[in-house]
Tab-separated table of C-alpha atoms in Angstrom:
chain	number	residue	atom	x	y	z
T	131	UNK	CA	-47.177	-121.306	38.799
T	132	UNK	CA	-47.655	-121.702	34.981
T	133	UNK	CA	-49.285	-119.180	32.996
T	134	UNK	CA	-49.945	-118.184	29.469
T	135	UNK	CA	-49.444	-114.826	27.556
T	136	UNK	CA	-52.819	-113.647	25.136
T	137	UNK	CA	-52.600	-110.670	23.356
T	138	UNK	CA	-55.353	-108.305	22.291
T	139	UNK	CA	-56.714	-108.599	18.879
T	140	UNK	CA	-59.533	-106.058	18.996
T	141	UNK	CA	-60.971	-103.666	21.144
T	142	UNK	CA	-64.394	-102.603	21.976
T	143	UNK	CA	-66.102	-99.333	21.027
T	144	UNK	CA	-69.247	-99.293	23.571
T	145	UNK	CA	-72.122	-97.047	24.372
T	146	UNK	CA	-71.183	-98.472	27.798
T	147	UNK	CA	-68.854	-95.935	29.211
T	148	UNK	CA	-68.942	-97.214	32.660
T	149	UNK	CA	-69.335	-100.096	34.363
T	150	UNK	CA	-72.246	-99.044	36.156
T	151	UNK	CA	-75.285	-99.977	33.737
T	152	UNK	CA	-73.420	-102.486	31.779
T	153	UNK	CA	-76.335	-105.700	31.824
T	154	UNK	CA	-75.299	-108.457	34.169
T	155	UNK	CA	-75.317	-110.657	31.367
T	156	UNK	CA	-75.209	-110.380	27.514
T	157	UNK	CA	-77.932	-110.943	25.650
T	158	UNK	CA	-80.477	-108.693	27.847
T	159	UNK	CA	-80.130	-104.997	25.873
T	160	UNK	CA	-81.198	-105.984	22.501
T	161	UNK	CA	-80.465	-102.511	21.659
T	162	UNK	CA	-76.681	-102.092	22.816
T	163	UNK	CA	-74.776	-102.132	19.441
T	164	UNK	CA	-71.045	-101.719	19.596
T	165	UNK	CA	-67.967	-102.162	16.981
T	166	UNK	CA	-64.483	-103.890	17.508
T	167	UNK	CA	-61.937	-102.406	16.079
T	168	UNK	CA	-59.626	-105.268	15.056
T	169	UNK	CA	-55.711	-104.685	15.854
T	170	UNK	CA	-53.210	-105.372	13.183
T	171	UNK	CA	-51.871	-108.153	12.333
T	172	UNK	CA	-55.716	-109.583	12.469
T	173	UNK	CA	-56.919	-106.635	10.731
T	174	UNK	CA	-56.894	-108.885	7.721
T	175	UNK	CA	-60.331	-109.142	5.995
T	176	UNK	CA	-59.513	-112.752	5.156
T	177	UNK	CA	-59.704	-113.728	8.904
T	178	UNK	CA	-63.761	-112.999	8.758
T	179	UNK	CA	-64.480	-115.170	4.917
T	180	UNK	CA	-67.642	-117.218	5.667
T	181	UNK	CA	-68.297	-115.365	9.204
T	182	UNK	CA	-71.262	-114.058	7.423
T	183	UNK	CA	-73.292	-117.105	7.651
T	184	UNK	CA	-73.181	-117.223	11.465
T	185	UNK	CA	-75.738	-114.903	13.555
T	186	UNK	CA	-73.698	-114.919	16.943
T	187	UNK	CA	-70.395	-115.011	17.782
T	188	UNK	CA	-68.229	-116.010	21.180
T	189	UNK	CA	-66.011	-113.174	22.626
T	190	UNK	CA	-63.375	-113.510	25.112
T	191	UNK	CA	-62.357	-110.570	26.824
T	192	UNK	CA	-60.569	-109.207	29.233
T	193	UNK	CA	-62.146	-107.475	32.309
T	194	UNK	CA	-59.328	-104.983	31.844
T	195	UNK	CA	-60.719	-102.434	34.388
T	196	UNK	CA	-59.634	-105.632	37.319
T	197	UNK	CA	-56.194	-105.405	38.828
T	198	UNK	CA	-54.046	-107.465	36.913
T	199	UNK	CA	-54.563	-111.644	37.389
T	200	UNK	CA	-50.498	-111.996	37.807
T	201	UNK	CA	-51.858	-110.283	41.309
T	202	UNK	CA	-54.389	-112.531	41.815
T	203	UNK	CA	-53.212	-114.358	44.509
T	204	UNK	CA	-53.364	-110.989	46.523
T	205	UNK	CA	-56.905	-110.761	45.275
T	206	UNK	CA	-58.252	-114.478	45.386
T	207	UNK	CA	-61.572	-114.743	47.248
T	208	UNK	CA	-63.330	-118.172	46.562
T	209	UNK	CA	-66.628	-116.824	47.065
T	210	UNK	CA	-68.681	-113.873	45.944
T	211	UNK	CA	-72.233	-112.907	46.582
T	212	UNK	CA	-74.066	-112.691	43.209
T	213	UNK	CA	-76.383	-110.114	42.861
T	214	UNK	CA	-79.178	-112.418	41.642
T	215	UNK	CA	-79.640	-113.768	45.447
T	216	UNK	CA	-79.690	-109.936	46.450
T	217	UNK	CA	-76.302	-109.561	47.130
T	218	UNK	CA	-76.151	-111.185	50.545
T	219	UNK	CA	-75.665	-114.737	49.798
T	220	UNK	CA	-71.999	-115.681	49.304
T	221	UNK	CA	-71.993	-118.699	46.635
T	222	UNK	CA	-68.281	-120.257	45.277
T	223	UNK	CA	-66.824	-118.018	42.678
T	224	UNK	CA	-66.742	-121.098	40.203
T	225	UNK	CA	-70.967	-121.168	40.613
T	226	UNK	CA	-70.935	-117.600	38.901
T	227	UNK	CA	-69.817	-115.292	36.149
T	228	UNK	CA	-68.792	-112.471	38.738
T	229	UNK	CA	-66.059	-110.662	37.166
T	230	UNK	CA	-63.680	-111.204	40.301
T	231	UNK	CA	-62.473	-114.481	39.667
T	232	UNK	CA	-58.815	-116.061	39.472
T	233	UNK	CA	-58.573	-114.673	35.594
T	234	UNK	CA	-60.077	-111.733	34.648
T	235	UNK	CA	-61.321	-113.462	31.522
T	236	UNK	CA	-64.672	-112.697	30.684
T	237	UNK	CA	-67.082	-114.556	27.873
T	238	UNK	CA	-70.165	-113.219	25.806
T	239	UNK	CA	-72.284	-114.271	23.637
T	240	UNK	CA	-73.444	-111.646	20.923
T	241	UNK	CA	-75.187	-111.238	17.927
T	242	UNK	CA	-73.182	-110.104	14.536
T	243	UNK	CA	-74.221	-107.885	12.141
T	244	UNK	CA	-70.990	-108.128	9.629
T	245	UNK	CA	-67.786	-106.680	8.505
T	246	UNK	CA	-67.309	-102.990	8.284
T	247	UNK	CA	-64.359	-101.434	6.005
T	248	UNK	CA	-63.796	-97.791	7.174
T	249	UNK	CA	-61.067	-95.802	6.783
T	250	UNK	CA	-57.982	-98.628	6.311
T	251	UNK	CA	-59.431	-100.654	9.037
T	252	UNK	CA	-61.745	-103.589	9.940
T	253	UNK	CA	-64.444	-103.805	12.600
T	254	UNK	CA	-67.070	-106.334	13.699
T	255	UNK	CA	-70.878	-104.803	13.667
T	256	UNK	CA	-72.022	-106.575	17.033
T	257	UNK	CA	-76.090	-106.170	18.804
T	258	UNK	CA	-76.845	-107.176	22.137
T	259	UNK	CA	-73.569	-106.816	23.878
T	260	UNK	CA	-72.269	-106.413	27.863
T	261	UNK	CA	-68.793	-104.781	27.292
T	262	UNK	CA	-67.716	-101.291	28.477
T	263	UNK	CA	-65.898	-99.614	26.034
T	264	UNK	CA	-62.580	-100.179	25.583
T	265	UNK	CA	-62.665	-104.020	26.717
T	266	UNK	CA	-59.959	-105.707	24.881
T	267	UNK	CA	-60.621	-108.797	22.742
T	268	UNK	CA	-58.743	-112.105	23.443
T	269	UNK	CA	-60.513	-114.167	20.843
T	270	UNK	CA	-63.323	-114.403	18.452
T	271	UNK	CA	-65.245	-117.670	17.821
T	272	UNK	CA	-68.837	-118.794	16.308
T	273	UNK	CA	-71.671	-119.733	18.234
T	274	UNK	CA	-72.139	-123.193	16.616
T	275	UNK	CA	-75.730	-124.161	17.990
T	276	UNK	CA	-75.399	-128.242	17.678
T	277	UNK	CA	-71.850	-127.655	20.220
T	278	UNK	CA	-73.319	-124.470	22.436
T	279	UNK	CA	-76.650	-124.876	22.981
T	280	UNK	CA	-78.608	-126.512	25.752
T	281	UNK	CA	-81.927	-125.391	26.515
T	282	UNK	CA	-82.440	-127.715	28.875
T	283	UNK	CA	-78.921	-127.245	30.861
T	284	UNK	CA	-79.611	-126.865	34.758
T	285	UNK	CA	-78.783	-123.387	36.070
T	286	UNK	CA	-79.767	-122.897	39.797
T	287	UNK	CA	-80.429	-119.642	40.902
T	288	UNK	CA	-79.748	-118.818	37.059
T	289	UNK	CA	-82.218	-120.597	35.703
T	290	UNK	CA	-84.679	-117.845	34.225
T	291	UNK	CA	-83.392	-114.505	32.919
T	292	UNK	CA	-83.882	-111.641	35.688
T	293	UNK	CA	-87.347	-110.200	35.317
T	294	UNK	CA	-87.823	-106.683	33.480
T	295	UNK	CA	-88.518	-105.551	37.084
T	296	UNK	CA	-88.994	-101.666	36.247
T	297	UNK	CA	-90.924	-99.606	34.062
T	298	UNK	CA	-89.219	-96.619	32.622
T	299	UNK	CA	-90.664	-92.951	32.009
T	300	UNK	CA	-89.427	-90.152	30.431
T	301	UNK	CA	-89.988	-86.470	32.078
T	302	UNK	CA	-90.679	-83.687	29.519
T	303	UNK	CA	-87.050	-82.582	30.016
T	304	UNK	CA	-85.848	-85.575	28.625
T	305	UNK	CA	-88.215	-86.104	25.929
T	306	UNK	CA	-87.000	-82.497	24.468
T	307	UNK	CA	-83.654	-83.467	24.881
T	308	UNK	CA	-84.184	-86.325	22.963
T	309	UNK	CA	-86.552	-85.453	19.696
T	310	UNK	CA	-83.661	-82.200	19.754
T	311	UNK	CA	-81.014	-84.854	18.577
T	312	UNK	CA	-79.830	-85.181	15.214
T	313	UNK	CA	-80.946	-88.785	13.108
T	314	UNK	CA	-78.113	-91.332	14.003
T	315	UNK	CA	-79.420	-91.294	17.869
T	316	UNK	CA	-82.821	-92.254	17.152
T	317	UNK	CA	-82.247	-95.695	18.865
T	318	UNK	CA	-81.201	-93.672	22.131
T	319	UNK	CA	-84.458	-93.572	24.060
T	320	UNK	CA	-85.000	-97.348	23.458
T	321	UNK	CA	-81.596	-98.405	24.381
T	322	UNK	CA	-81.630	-96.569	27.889
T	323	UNK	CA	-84.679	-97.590	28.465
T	324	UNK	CA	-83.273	-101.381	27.915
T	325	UNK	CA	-80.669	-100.640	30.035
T	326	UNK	CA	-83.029	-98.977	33.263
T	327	UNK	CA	-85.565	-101.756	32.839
T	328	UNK	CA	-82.596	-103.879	34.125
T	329	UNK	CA	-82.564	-102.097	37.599
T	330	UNK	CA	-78.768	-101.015	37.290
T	331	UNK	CA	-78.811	-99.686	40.728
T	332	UNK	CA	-77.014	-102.324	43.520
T	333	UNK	CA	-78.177	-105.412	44.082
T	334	UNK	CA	-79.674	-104.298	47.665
T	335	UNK	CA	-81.970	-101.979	46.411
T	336	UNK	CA	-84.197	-104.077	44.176
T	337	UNK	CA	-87.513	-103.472	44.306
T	338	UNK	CA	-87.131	-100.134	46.136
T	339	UNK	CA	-87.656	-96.641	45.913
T	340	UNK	CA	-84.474	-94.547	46.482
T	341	UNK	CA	-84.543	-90.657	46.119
T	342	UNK	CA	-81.226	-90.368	44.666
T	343	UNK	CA	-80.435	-89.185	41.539
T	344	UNK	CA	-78.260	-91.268	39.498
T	345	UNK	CA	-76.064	-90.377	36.359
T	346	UNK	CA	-74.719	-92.636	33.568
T	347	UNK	CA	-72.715	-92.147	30.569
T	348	UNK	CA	-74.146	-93.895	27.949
T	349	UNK	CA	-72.734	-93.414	24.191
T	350	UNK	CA	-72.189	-89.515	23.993
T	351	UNK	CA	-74.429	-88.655	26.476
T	352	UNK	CA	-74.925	-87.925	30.527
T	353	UNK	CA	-78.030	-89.586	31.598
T	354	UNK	CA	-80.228	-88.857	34.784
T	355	UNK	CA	-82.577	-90.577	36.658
T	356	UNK	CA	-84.284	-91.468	39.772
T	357	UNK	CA	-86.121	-94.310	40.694
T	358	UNK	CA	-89.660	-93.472	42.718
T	359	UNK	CA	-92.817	-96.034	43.623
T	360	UNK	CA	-91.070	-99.038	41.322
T	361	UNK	CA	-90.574	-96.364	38.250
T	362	UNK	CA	-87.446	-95.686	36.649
T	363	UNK	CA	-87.649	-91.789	35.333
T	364	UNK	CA	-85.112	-90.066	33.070
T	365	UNK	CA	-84.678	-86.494	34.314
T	366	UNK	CA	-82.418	-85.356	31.402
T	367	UNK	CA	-80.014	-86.264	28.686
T	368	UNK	CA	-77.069	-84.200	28.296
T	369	UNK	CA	-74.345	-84.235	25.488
T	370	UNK	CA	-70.823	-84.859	26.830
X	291	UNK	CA	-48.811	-104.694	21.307
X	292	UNK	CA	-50.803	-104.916	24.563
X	293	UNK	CA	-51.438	-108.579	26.110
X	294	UNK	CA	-52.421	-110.433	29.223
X	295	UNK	CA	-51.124	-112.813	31.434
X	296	UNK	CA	-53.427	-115.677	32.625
X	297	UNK	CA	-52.287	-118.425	35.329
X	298	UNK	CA	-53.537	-121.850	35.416
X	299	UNK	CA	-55.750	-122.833	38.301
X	300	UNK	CA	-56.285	-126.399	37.092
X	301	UNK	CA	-55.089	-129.108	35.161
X	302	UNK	CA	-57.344	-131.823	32.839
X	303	UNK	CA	-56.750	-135.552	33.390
X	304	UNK	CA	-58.229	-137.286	30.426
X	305	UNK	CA	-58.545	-140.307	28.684
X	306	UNK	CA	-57.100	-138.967	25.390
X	307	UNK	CA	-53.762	-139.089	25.539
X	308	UNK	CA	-52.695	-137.577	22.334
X	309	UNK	CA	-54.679	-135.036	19.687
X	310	UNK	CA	-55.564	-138.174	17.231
X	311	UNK	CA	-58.467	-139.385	18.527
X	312	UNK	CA	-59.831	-136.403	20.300
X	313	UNK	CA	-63.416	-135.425	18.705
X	314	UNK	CA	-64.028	-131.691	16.907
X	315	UNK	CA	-66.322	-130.115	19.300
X	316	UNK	CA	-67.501	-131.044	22.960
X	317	UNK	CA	-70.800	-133.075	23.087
X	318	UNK	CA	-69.821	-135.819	20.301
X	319	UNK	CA	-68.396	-138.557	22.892
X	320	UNK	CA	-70.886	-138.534	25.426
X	321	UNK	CA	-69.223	-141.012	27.783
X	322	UNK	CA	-65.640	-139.293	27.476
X	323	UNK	CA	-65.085	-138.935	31.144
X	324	UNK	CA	-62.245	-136.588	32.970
X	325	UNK	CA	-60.994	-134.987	35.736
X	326	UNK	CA	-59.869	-131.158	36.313
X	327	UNK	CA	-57.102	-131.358	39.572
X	328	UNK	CA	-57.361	-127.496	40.968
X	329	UNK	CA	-54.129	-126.115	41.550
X	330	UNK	CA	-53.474	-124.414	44.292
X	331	UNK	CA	-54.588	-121.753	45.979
X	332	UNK	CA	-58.036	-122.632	43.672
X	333	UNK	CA	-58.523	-126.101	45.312
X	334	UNK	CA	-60.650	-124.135	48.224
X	335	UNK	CA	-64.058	-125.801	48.666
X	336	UNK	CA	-65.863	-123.189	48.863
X	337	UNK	CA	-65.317	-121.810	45.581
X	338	UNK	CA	-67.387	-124.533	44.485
X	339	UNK	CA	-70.238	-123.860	46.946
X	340	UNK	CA	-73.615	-124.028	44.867
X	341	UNK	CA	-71.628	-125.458	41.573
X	342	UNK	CA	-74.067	-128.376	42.583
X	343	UNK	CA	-76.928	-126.390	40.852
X	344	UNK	CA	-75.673	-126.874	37.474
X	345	UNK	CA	-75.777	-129.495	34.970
X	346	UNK	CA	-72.983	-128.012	32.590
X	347	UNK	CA	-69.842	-125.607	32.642
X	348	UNK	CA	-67.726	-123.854	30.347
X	349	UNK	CA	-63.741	-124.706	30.040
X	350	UNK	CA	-61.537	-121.689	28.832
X	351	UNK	CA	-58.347	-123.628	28.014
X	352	UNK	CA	-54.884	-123.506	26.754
X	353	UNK	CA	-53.965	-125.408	23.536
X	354	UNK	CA	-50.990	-126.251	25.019
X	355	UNK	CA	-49.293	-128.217	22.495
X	356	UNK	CA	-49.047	-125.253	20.101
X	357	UNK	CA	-46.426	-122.900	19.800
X	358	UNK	CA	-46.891	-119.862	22.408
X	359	UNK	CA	-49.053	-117.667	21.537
X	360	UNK	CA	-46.491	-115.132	21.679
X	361	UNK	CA	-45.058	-116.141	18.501
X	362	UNK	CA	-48.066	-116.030	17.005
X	363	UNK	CA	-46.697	-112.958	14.797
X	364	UNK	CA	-44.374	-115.236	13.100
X	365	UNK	CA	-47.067	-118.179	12.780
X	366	UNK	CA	-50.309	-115.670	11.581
X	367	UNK	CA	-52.656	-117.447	8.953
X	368	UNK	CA	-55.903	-115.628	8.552
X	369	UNK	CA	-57.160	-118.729	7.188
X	370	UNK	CA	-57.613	-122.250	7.857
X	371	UNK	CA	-58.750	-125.821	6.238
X	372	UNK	CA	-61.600	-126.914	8.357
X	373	UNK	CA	-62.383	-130.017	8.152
X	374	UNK	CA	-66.338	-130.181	8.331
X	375	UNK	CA	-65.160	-128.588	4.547
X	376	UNK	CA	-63.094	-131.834	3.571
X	377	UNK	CA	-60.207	-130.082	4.585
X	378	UNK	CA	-59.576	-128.529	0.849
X	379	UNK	CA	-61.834	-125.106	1.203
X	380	UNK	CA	-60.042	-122.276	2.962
X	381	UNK	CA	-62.410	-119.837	5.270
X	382	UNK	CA	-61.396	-117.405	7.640
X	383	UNK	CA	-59.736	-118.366	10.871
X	384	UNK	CA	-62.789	-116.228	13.162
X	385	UNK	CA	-65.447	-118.349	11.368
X	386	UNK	CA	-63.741	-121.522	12.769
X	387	UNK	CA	-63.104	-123.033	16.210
X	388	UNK	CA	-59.624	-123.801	14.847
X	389	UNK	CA	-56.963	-124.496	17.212
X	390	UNK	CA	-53.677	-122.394	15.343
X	391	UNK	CA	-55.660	-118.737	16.213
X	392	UNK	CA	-54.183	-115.439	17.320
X	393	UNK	CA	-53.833	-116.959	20.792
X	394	UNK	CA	-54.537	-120.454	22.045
X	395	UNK	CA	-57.125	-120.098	23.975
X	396	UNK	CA	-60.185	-123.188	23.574
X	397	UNK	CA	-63.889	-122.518	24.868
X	398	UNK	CA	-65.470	-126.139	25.631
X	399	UNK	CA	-68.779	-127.183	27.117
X	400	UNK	CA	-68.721	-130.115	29.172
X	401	UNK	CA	-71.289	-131.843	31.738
X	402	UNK	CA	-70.739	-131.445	35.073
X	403	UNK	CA	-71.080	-134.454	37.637
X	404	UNK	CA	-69.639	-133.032	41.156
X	405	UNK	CA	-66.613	-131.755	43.363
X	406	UNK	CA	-64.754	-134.958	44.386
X	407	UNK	CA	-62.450	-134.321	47.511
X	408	UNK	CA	-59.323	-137.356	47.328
X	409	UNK	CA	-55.944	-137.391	48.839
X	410	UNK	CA	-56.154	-133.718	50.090
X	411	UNK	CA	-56.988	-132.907	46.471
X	412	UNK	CA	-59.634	-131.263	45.011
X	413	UNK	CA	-61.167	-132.711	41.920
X	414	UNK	CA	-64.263	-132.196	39.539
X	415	UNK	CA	-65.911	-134.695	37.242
X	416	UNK	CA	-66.890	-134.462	33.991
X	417	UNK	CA	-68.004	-136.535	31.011
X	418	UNK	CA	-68.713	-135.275	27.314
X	419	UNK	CA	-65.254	-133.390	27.287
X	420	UNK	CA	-63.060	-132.972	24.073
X	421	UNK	CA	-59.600	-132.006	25.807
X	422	UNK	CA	-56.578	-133.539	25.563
X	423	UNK	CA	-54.691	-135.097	28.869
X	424	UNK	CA	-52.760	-131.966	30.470
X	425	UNK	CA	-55.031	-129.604	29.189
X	426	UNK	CA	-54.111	-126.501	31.116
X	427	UNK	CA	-57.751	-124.741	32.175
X	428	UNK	CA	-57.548	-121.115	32.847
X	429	UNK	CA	-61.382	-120.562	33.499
X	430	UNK	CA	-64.264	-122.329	34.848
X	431	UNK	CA	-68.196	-120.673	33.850
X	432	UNK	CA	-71.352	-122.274	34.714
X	433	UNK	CA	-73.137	-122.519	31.997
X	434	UNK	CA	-76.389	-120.700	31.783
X	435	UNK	CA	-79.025	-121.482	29.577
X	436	UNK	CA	-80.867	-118.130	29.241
X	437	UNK	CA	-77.736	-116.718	28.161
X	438	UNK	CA	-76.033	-118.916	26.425
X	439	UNK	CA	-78.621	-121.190	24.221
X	440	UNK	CA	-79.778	-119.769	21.233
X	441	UNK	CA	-80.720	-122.913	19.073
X	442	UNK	CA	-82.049	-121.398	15.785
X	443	UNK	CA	-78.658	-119.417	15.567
X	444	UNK	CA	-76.851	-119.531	12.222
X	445	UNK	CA	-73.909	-121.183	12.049
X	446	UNK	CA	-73.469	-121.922	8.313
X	447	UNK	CA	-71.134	-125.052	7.093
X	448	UNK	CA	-71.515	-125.993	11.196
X	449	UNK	CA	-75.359	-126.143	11.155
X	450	UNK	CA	-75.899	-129.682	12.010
X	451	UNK	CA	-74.065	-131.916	14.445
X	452	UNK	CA	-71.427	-133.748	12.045
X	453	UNK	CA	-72.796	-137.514	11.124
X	454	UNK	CA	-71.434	-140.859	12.532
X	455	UNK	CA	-70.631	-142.052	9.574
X	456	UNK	CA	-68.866	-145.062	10.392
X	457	UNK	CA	-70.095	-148.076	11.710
X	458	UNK	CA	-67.366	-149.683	14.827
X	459	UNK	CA	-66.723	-153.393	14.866
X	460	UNK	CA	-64.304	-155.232	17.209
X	461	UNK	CA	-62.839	-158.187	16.312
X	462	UNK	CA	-62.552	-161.189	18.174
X	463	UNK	CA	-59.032	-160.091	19.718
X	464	UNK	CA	-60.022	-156.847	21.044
X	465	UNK	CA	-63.409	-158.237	22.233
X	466	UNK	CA	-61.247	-161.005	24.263
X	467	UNK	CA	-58.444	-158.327	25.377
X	468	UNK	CA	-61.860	-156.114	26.833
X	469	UNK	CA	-63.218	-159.056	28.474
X	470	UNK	CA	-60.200	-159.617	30.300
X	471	UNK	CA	-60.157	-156.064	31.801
X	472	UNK	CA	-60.671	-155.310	35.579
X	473	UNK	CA	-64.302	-153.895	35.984
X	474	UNK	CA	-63.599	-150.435	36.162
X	475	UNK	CA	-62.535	-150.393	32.422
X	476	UNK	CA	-66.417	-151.472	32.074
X	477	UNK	CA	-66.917	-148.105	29.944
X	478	UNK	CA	-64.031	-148.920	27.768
X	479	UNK	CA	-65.798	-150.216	24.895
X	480	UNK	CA	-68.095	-147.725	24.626
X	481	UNK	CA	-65.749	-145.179	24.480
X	482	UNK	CA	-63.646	-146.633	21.486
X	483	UNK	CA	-66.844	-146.740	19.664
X	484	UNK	CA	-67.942	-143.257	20.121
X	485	UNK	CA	-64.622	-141.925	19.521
X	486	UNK	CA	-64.140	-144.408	16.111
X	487	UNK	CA	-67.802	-143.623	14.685
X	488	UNK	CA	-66.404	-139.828	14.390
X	489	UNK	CA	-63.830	-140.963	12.000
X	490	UNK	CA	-60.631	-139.520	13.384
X	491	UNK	CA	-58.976	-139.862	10.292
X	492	UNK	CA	-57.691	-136.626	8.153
X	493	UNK	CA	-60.845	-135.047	6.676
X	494	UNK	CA	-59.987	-136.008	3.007
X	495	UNK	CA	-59.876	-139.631	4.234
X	496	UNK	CA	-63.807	-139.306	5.156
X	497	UNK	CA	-66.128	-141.945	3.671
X	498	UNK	CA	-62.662	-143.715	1.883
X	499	UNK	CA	-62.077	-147.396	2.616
X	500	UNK	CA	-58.069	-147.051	3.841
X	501	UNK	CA	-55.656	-150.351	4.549
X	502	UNK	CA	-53.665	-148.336	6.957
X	503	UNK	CA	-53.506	-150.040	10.361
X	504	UNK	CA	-53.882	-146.462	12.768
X	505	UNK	CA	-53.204	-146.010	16.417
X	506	UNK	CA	-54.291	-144.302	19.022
X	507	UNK	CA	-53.586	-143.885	22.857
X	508	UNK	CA	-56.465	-143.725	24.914
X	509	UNK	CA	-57.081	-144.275	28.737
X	510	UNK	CA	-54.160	-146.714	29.579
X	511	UNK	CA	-54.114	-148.900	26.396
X	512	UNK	CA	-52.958	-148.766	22.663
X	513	UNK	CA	-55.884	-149.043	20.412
X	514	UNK	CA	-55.049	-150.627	16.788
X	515	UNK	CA	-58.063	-150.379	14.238
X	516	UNK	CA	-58.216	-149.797	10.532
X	517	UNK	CA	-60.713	-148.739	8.301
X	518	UNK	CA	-62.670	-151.428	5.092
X	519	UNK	CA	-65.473	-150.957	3.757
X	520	UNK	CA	-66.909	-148.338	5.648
X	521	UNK	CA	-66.923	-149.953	8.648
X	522	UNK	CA	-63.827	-149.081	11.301
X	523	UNK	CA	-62.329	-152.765	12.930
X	524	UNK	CA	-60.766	-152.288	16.008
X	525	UNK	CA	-58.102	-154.956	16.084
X	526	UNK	CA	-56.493	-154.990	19.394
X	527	UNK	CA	-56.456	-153.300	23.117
X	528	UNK	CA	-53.439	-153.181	24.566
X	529	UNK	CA	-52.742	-152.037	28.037
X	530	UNK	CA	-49.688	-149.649	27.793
């Protein structure tokens, strides 16, 4: 079988730390700022002249935390069940964005803030991002609206973005923990609650109350929380 | 230098037979019909199973008919001509959809018209496409609009969709040599047209009056036109 050889330009640095909380889509955590670092030889600040007059940029990744796609034919499943239908609906891989699929190429649509020069090397200012950190960059493209956009493209069971199904308190714990923080985390309370809104919790349990306690690492930082009568609460936030 | 290997699960019959000819960005030549034959073990029916939901996909493709992107070390520009600048500005290779980047990998939007089952094969159609026959597709994403359209994104010198700027006349050969074609080249005409009214000349030819006689291969016949006055003559149709 015939395949091709990519090779990472960039890698990600994510508040993402895990999988678990990463939104299901990009675009969904306004909030969720990240950097690529850009791997020489493409470190060149030439590579990005005129970049600054586009808003949003195409990444292609690699879903690097997959077994390898040279396995895939171990691996290869042509159907998945998405967790938009709940989880228990099996739909052809093709029909989704599920991150088991023949490749382990991934695509996302962000929004770009500029070039940053630090310290001998080059990185992208990105908003609005799905990437864990340390995803590895295949390639790097403008959105170009008149090619890429379709408002009125048929989705399916994608059609509408997922509803902001949860609200999201903060106990008096948290809330301490928070205001104790130095400056450069002030965005912190309004990222995870962007990121709980989303219901990160499986598929099956949408719309439910659970009594566990679940933990995330988001940027430098252990969150917990617990969902109870359709409320997400943060219990605490606790430096790494 | 880390990289990834990614196998081919399908392979794009199309009516462009060589690069000349082939339009700048998906969309422009609406009635540019093809064909992606799954390879095996990805021609499984089911892993198109609810595909039918969606109006448009997303290709991630190989530009095959560079030089590996292995050797892109030795081949590295971090800029590029475009040629929506005339092809005489230089701008950085990430704010382009330039073929000759880091790797060779192509992100194209195409409409999607069904799963066609023939001769044990697996097949789905498409119109709108901008790949070249053989294209090598390592990824198939349906495209979803919540995610993926943002219309009043920025995109600089690639705002606007570029202009037809040529008008398409056939003369009274190639209008006799169409005539005479078996009715499933009905769309052929059409075709030429929307492919000539995009100019596929080199960008510093745009808008110039040229006595070159150019050729290109399309579908199964040799297509002679040349450019007066603005207006692009097509002067024969030749089956090959």
């Amino acid at each position: 079988m015939t395949s091709y050889q990519h090779q990472v330009i960039a890698v990600t640095h994510s508040p993402y730390k895990e999988k678990f909380a990463v939104p299901r889509q990009p675009g969904l955590v306004a909030s969720a700022k990240a950097e690529l670092e850009m791997l020489p030889p493409y470190d060149d600040i030439n590579a990005f002249n005129g970049l600054e007059a586009f808003s949003h940029l195409w990444l292609v990744f690699e879903f690097h935390k997959n077994a390898p796609s040279s396995d895939v034919a171990n691996r290869w499943s042509p159907t998945v069940r998405p967790p938009r239908l709940g989880g228990n609906r099996r739909v052809g891989i093709f029909a989704t964005r599920s991150p088991n699929r023949p490749n382990n190429i991934g695509l996302s649509l962000v929004e770009y803030h500029g070039v940053i020069q630090r310290d001998g090397k080059i990185f992208l200012s990105l908003s609005n991002i799905d990437l864990v950190d340390g995803t590895p960059i295949v390639d790097i493209k403008p959105y170009i609206p008149y090619a890429d956009s379709i408002p009125d493209a048929k989705a399916g069971f994608a059609q509408t973005s997922p509803e902001k199904l949860l609200a999201v308190d903060f106990n008096q714990d948290a809330v301490s923990q928070l205001q104790s923080l130095p400056s450069h985390y002030s965005g912190l309370q309004l990222f995870i609650k962007e990121v709980l809104q989303q219901d990160p919790r499986p598929a099956y349990k949408k719309l439910k109350t659970d009594n566990k306690i679940y933990a995330m690492h988001l940027s430098d930082f252990n969150i917990k929380w617990q969902c109870t009568t359709s409320t997400i609460t943060v219990l605490s936030v606790d430096y790494v």
